[in-house]
GROMACS .gro file of C-alpha atoms in nm:
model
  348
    1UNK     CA    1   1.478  -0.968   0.508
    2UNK     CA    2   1.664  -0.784   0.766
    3UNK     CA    3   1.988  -0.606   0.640
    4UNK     CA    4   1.939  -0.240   0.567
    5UNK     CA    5   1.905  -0.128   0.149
    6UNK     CA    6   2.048   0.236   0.125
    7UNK     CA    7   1.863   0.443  -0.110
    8UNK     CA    8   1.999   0.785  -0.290
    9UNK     CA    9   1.984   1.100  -0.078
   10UNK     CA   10   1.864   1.317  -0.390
   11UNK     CA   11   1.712   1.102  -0.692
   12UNK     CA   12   1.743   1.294  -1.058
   13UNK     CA   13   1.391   1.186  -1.218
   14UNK     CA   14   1.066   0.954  -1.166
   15UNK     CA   15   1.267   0.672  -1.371
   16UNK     CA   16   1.569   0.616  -1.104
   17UNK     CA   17   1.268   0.678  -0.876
   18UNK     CA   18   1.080   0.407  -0.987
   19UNK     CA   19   1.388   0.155  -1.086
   20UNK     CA   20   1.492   0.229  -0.728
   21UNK     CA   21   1.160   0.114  -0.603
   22UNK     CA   22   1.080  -0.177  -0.833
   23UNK     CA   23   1.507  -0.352  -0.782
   24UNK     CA   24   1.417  -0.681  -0.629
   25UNK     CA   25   1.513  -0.823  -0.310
   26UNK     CA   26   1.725  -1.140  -0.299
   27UNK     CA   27   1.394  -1.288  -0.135
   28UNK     CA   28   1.207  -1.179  -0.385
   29UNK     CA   29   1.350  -1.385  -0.664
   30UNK     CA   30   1.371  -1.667  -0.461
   31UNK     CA   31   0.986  -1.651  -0.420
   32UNK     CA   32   0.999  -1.625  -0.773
   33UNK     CA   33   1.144  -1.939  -0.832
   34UNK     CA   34   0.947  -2.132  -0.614
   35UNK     CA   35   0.601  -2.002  -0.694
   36UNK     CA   36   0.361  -2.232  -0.838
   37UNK     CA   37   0.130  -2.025  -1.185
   38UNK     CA   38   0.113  -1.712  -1.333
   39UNK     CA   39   0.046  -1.357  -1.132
   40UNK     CA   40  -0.262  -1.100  -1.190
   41UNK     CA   41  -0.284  -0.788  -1.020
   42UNK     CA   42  -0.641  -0.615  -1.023
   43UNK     CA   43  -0.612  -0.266  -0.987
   44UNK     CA   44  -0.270  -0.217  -1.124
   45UNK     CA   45  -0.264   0.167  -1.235
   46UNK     CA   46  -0.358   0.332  -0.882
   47UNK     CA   47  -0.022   0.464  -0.683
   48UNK     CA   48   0.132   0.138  -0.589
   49UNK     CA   49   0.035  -0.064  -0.861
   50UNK     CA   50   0.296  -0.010  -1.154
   51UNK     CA   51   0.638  -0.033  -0.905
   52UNK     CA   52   0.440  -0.373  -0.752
   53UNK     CA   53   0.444  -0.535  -1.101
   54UNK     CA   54   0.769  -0.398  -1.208
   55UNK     CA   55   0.891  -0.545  -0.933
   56UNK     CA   56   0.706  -0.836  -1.009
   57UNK     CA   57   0.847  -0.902  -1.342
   58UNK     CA   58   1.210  -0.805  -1.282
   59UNK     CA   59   1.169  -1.074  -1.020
   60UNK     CA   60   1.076  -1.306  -1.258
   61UNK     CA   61   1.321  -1.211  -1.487
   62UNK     CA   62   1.659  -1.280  -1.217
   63UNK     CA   63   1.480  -1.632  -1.131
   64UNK     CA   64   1.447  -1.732  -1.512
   65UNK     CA   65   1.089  -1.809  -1.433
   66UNK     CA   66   0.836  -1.920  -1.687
   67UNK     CA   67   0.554  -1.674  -1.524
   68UNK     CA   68   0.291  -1.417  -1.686
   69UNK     CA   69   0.244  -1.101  -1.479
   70UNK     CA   70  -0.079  -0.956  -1.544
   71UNK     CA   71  -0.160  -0.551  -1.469
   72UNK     CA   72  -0.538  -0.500  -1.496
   73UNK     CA   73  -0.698  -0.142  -1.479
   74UNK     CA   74  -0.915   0.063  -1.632
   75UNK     CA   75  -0.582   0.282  -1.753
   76UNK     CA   76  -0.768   0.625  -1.747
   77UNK     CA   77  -0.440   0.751  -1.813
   78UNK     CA   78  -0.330   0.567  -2.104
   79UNK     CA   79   0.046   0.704  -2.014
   80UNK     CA   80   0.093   0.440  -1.725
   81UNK     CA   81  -0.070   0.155  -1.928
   82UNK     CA   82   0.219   0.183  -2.178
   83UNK     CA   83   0.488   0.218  -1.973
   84UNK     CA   84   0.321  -0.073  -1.756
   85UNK     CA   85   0.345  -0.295  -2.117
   86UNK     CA   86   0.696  -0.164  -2.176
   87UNK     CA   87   0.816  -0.356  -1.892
   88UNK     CA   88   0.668  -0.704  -2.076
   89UNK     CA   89   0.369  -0.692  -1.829
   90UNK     CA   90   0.060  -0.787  -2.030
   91UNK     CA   91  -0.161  -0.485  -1.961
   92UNK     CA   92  -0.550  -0.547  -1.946
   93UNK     CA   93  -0.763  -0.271  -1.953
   94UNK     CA   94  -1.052  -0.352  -1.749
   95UNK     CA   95  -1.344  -0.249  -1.542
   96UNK     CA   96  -1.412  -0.477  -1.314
   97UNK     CA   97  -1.777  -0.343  -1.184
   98UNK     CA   98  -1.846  -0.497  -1.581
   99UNK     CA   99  -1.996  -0.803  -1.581
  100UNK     CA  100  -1.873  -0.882  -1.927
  101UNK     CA  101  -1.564  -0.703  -1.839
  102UNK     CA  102  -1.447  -0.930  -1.512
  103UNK     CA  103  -1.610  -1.320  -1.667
  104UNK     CA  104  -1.358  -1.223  -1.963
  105UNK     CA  105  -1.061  -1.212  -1.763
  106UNK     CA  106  -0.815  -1.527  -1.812
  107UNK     CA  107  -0.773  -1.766  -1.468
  108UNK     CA  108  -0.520  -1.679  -1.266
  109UNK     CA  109  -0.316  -1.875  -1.052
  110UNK     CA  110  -0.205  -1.580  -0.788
  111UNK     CA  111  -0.426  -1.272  -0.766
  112UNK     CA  112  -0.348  -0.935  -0.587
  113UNK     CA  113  -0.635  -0.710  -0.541
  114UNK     CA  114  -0.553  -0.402  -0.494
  115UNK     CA  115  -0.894  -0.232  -0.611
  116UNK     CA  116  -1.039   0.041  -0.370
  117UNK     CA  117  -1.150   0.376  -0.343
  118UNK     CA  118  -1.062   0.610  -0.017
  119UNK     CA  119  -1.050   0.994  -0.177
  120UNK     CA  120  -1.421   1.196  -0.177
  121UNK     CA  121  -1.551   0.886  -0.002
  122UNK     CA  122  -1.709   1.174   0.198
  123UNK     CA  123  -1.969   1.284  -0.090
  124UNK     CA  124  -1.947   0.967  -0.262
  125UNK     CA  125  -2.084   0.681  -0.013
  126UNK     CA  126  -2.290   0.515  -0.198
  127UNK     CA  127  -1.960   0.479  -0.501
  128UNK     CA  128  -1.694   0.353  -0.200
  129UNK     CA  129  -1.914   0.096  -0.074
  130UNK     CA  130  -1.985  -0.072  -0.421
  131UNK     CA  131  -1.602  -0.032  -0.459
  132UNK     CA  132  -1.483  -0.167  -0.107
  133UNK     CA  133  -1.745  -0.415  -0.017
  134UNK     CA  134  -1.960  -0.520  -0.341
  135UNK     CA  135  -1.694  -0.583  -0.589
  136UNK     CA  136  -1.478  -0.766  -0.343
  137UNK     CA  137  -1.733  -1.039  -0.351
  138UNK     CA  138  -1.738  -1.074  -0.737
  139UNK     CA  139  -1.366  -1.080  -0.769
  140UNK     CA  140  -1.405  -1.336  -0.503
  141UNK     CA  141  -1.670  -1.567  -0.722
  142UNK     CA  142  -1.492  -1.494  -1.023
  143UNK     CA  143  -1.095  -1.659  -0.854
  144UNK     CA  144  -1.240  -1.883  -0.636
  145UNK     CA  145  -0.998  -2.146  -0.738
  146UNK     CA  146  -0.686  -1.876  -0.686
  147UNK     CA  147  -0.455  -1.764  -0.453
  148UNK     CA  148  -0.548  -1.377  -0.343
  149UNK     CA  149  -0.391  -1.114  -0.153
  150UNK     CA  150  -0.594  -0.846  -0.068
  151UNK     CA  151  -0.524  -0.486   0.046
  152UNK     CA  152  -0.696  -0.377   0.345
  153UNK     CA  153  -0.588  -0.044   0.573
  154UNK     CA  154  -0.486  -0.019   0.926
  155UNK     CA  155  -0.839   0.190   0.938
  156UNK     CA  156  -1.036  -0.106   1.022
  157UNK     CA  157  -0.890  -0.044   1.335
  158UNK     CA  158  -0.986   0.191   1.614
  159UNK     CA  159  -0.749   0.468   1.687
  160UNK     CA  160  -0.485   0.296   1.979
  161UNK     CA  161  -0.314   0.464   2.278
  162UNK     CA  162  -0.020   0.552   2.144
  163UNK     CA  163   0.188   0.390   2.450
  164UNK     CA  164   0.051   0.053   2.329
  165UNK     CA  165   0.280   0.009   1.993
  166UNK     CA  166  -0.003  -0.033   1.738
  167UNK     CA  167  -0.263  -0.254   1.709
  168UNK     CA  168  -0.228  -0.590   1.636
  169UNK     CA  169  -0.431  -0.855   1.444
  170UNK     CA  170  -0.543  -1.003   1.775
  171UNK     CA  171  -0.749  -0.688   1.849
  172UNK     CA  172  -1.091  -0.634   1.781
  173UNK     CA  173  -1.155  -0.430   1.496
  174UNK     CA  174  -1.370  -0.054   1.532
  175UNK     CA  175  -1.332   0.101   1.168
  176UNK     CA  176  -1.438   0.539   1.190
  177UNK     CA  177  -1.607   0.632   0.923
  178UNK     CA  178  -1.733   0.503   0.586
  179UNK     CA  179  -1.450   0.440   0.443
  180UNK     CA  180  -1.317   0.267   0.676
  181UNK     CA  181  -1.625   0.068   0.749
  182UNK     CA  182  -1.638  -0.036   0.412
  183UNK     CA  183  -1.309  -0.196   0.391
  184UNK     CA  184  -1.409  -0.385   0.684
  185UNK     CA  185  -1.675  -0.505   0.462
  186UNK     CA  186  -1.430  -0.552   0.176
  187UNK     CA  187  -1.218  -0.806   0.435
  188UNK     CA  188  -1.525  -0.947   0.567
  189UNK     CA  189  -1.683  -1.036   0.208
  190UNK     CA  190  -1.323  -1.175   0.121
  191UNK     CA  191  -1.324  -1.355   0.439
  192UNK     CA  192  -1.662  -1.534   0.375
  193UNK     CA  193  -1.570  -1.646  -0.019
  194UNK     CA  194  -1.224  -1.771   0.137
  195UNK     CA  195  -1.432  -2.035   0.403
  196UNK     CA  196  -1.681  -2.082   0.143
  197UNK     CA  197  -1.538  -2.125  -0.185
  198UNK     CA  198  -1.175  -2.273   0.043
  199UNK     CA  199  -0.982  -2.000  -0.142
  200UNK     CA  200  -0.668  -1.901   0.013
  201UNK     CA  201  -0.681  -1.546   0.110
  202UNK     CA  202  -0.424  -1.306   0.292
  203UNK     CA  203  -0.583  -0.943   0.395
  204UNK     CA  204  -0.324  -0.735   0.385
  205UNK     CA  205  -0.358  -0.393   0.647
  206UNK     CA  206  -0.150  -0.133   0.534
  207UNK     CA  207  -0.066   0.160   0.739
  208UNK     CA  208   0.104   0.410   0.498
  209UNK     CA  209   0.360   0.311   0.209
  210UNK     CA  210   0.597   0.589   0.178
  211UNK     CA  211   0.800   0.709  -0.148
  212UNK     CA  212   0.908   1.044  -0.290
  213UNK     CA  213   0.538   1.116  -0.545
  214UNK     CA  214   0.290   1.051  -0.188
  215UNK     CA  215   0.232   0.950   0.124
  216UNK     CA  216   0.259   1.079   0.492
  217UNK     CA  217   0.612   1.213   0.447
  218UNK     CA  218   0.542   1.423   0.124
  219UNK     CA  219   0.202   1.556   0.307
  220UNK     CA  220   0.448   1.706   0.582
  221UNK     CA  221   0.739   1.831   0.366
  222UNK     CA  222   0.503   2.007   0.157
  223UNK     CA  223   0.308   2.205   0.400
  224UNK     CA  224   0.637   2.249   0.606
  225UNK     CA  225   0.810   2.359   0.262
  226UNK     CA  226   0.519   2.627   0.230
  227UNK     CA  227   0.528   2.714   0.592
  228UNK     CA  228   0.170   2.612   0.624
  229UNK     CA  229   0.060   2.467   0.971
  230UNK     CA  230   0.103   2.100   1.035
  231UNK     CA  231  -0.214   1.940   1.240
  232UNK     CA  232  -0.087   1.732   1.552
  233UNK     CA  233  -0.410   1.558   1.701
  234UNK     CA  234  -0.327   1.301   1.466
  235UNK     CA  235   0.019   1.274   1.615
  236UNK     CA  236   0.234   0.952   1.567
  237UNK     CA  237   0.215   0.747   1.274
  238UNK     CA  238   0.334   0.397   1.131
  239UNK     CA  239   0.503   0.413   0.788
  240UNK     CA  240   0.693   0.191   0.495
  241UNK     CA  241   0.899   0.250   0.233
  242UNK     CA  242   0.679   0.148  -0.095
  243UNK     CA  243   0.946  -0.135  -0.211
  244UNK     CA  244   0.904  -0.312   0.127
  245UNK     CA  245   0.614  -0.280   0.117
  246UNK     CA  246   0.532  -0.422  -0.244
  247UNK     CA  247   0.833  -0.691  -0.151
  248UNK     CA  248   0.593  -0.812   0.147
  249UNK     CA  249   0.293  -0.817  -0.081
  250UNK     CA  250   0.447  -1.028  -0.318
  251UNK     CA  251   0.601  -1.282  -0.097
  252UNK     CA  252   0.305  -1.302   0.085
  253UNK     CA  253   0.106  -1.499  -0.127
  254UNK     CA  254   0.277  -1.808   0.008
  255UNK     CA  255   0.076  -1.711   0.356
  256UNK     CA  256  -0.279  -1.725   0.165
  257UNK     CA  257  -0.505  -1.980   0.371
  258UNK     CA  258  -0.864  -2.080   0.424
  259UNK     CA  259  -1.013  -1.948   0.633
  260UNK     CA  260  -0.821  -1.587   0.554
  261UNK     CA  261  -0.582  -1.497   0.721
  262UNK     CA  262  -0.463  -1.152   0.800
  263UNK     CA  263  -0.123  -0.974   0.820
  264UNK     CA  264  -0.068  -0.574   0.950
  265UNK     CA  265   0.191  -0.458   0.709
  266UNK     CA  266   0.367  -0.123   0.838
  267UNK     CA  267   0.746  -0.014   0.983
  268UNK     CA  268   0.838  -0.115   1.329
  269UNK     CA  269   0.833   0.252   1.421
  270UNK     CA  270   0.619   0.465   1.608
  271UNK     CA  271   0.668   0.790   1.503
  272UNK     CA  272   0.602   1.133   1.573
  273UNK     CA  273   0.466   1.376   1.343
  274UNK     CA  274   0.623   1.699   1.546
  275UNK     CA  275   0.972   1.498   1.505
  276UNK     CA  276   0.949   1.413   1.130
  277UNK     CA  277   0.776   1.819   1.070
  278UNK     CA  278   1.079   1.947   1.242
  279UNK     CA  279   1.362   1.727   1.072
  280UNK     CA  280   1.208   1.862   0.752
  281UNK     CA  281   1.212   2.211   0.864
  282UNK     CA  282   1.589   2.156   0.937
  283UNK     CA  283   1.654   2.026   0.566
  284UNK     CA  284   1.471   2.306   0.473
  285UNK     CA  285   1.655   2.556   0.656
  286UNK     CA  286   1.285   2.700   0.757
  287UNK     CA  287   1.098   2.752   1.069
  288UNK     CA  288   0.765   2.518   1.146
  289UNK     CA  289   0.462   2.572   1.317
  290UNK     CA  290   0.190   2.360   1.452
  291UNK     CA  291  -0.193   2.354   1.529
  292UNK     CA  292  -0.349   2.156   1.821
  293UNK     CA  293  -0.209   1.933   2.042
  294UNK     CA  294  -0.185   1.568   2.000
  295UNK     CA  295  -0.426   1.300   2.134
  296UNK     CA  296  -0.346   1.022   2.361
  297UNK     CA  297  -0.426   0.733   2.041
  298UNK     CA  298  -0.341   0.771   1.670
  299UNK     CA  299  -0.422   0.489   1.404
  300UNK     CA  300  -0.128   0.254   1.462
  301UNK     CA  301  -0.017  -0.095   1.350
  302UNK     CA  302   0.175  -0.368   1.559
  303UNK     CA  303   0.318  -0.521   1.202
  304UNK     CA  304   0.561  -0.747   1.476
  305UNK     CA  305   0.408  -1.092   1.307
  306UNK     CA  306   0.442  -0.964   0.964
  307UNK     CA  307   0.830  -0.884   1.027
  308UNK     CA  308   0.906  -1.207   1.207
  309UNK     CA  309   0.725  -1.404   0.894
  310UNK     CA  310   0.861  -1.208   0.638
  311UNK     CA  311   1.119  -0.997   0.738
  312UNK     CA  312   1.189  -0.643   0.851
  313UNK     CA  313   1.165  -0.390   0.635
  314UNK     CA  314   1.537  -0.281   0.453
  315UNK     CA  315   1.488   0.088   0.379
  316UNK     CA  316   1.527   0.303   0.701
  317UNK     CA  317   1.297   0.576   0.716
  318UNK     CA  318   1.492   0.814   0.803
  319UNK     CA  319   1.672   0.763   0.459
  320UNK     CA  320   1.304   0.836   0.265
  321UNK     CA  321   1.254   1.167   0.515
  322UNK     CA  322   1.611   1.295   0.309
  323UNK     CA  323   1.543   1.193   0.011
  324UNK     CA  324   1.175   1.326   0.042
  325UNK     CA  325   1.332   1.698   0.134
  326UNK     CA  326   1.558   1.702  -0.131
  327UNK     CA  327   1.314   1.585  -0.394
  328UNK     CA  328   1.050   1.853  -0.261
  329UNK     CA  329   1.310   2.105  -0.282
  330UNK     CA  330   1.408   2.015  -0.614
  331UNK     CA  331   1.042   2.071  -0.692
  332UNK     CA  332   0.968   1.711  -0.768
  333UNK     CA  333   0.636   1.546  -0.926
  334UNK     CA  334   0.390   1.485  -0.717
  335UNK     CA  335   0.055   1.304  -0.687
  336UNK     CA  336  -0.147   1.555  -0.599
  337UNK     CA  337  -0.331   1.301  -0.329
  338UNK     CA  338  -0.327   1.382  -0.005
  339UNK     CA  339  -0.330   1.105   0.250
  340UNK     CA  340  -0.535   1.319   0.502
  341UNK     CA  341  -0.351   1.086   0.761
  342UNK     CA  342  -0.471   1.385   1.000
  343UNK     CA  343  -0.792   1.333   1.000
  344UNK     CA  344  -0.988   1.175   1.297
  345UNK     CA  345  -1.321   1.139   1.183
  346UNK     CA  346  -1.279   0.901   0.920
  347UNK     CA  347  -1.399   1.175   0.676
  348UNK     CA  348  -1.200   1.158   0.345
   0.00000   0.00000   0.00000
């Protein structure tokens, strides 16, 4: 997965948005073909969830593959469980801290977990680690005899001189803060069902997926669109384009081992938030300003074994930074999350 994908410089709604994200890779539908049982993805209605299984199932669709995709959430919002269904997913509406709820799930082949809570983890500790750690262990119980790919975060990591090119998966880990901590926990509960139970298990650490609705780009064209002050101690960052990033997930469930293995999944880029801040004040035609200075380490992955495994990513980011500007500008839907990619603490 190497040759560049060019993606629109202005997209006209959240459908070409999506379609754009969820179009398949050649690679993808030739996993596809090849894989081995049905596919489940727990935790299917968050931000990544519903382009992952589209692209999923259009996947499945090119190969001519007899495969089940199943999206399981609790669908708060009832909106994204339909459309989910509309695409011939089978939509489950589950929550999986029910006993009853989780036993009555069908067996699954290939799992993706993608179940986690980061936002108000600040006043809600006791919630993130029954979230990030606990359930992680009864999902675990539950598919021992699957194949699971996990989400993690680059946050189980320490912040890195920024010099060094990211952390890799050779380097010890130092999570900051509870959230952080508690994914540690989530990958260290996953790790000990994957020796005991011999599960195959890939931890995936993501450090940020990118598209035009959230992420680290929208966070800076929005405060540079409303001339608000963008933060620089946190001041280089790793990022990917959603669709490689779902592309990667996918694919990687042919990596799954016991004991777990685990795979930083990021951009080859180091990149600098004054840079990207002042490319967007350009598209904007607007001036920028900046508070603090930035610190000698930032949270940064070394994805270098993910890309040689699996490919480099195909959508430059300097494509997404246009198509972000001109989709802020157009005063485009957005998710109202903010990454908080700023912060140092580990306080979300």
């Amino acid at each position: 997965m190497s040759s560049d994908i060019t993606i629109p410089d202005s997209f006209d709604s959240e459908t070409q948005l999506v379609d754009t994200l969820s179009e398949p890779y050649e690679e993808d539908v030739e996993f596809a073909r090849r894989l081995d049982g049905d596919v489940m993805v727990l935790g299917a209605g968050g931000k990544m969830g519903p382009t992952l299984v589209k692209r999923i199932q259009r996947a499945i669709r090119e190969a001519d593959a007899d495969t089940t995709v199943y999206a399981v959430s609790r669908y708060s919002d009832r909106e994204v469980e339909r459309e989910i269904g509309s695409w011939g997913v089978e939509t489950l509406r589950a929550d999986l801290m029910d006993d009853d709820a989780l036993a009555s799930l069908p067996d699954c082949e290939n799992v993706i977990y993608m179940v986690g809570k980061k936002f108000g983890t600040a006043s809600q500790e006791p919630m993130t680690w029954a979230l990030n750690s606990y359930l992680p262990g009864r999902v675990a119980k539950r598919f021992r005899n699957s194949r699971i790919v996990a989400f993690s975060t680059g946050n189980v990591y320490p912040p890195v001189p920024v010099n060094s090119g990211g952390a890799t998966e050779m380097d010890p880990t130092g999570p900051v803060g509870e959230y952080a901590q508690s994914c540690l926990g989530r990958e260290r509960v996953f790790q000990y069902f994957s020796a005991a139970n011999d599960t195959p298990t890939l931890l995936l650490r993501l450090n940020y997926a990118v598209e035009l609705r959230y992420g680290v780009l929208v966070d800076l064209a929005k405060r540079v669109y409303a001339k608000e002050p963008v933060p620089l101690e946190m001041g280089y960052v790793n990022v990917i384009w959603q669709g490689d990033a779902n592309s990667v997930c996918f694919r990687s469930l042919e990596l799954a081992d016991s004991p777990a293995e685990t795979l930083n999944l990021t951009g080859p880029e180091v990149l600098s938030i004054r840079e990207l801040a002042e490319r967007f004040a350009d598209a904007f035609g607007c001036d920028v300003t900046f508070e603090g200075e930035p610190k000698d380490t930032a949270l940064l992955n070394d994805a270098t074994r993910c890309h040689e495994r699996l490919g480099e990513p195909k959508v430059p980011v300097h494509d997404v930074v246009d198509s972000v500007a001109s989709w802020i500008e157009q005063g485009g839907t957005t998710s109202g999350k903010p990454t908080k990619f700023h912060v140092r603490d580990g306080d979300f």
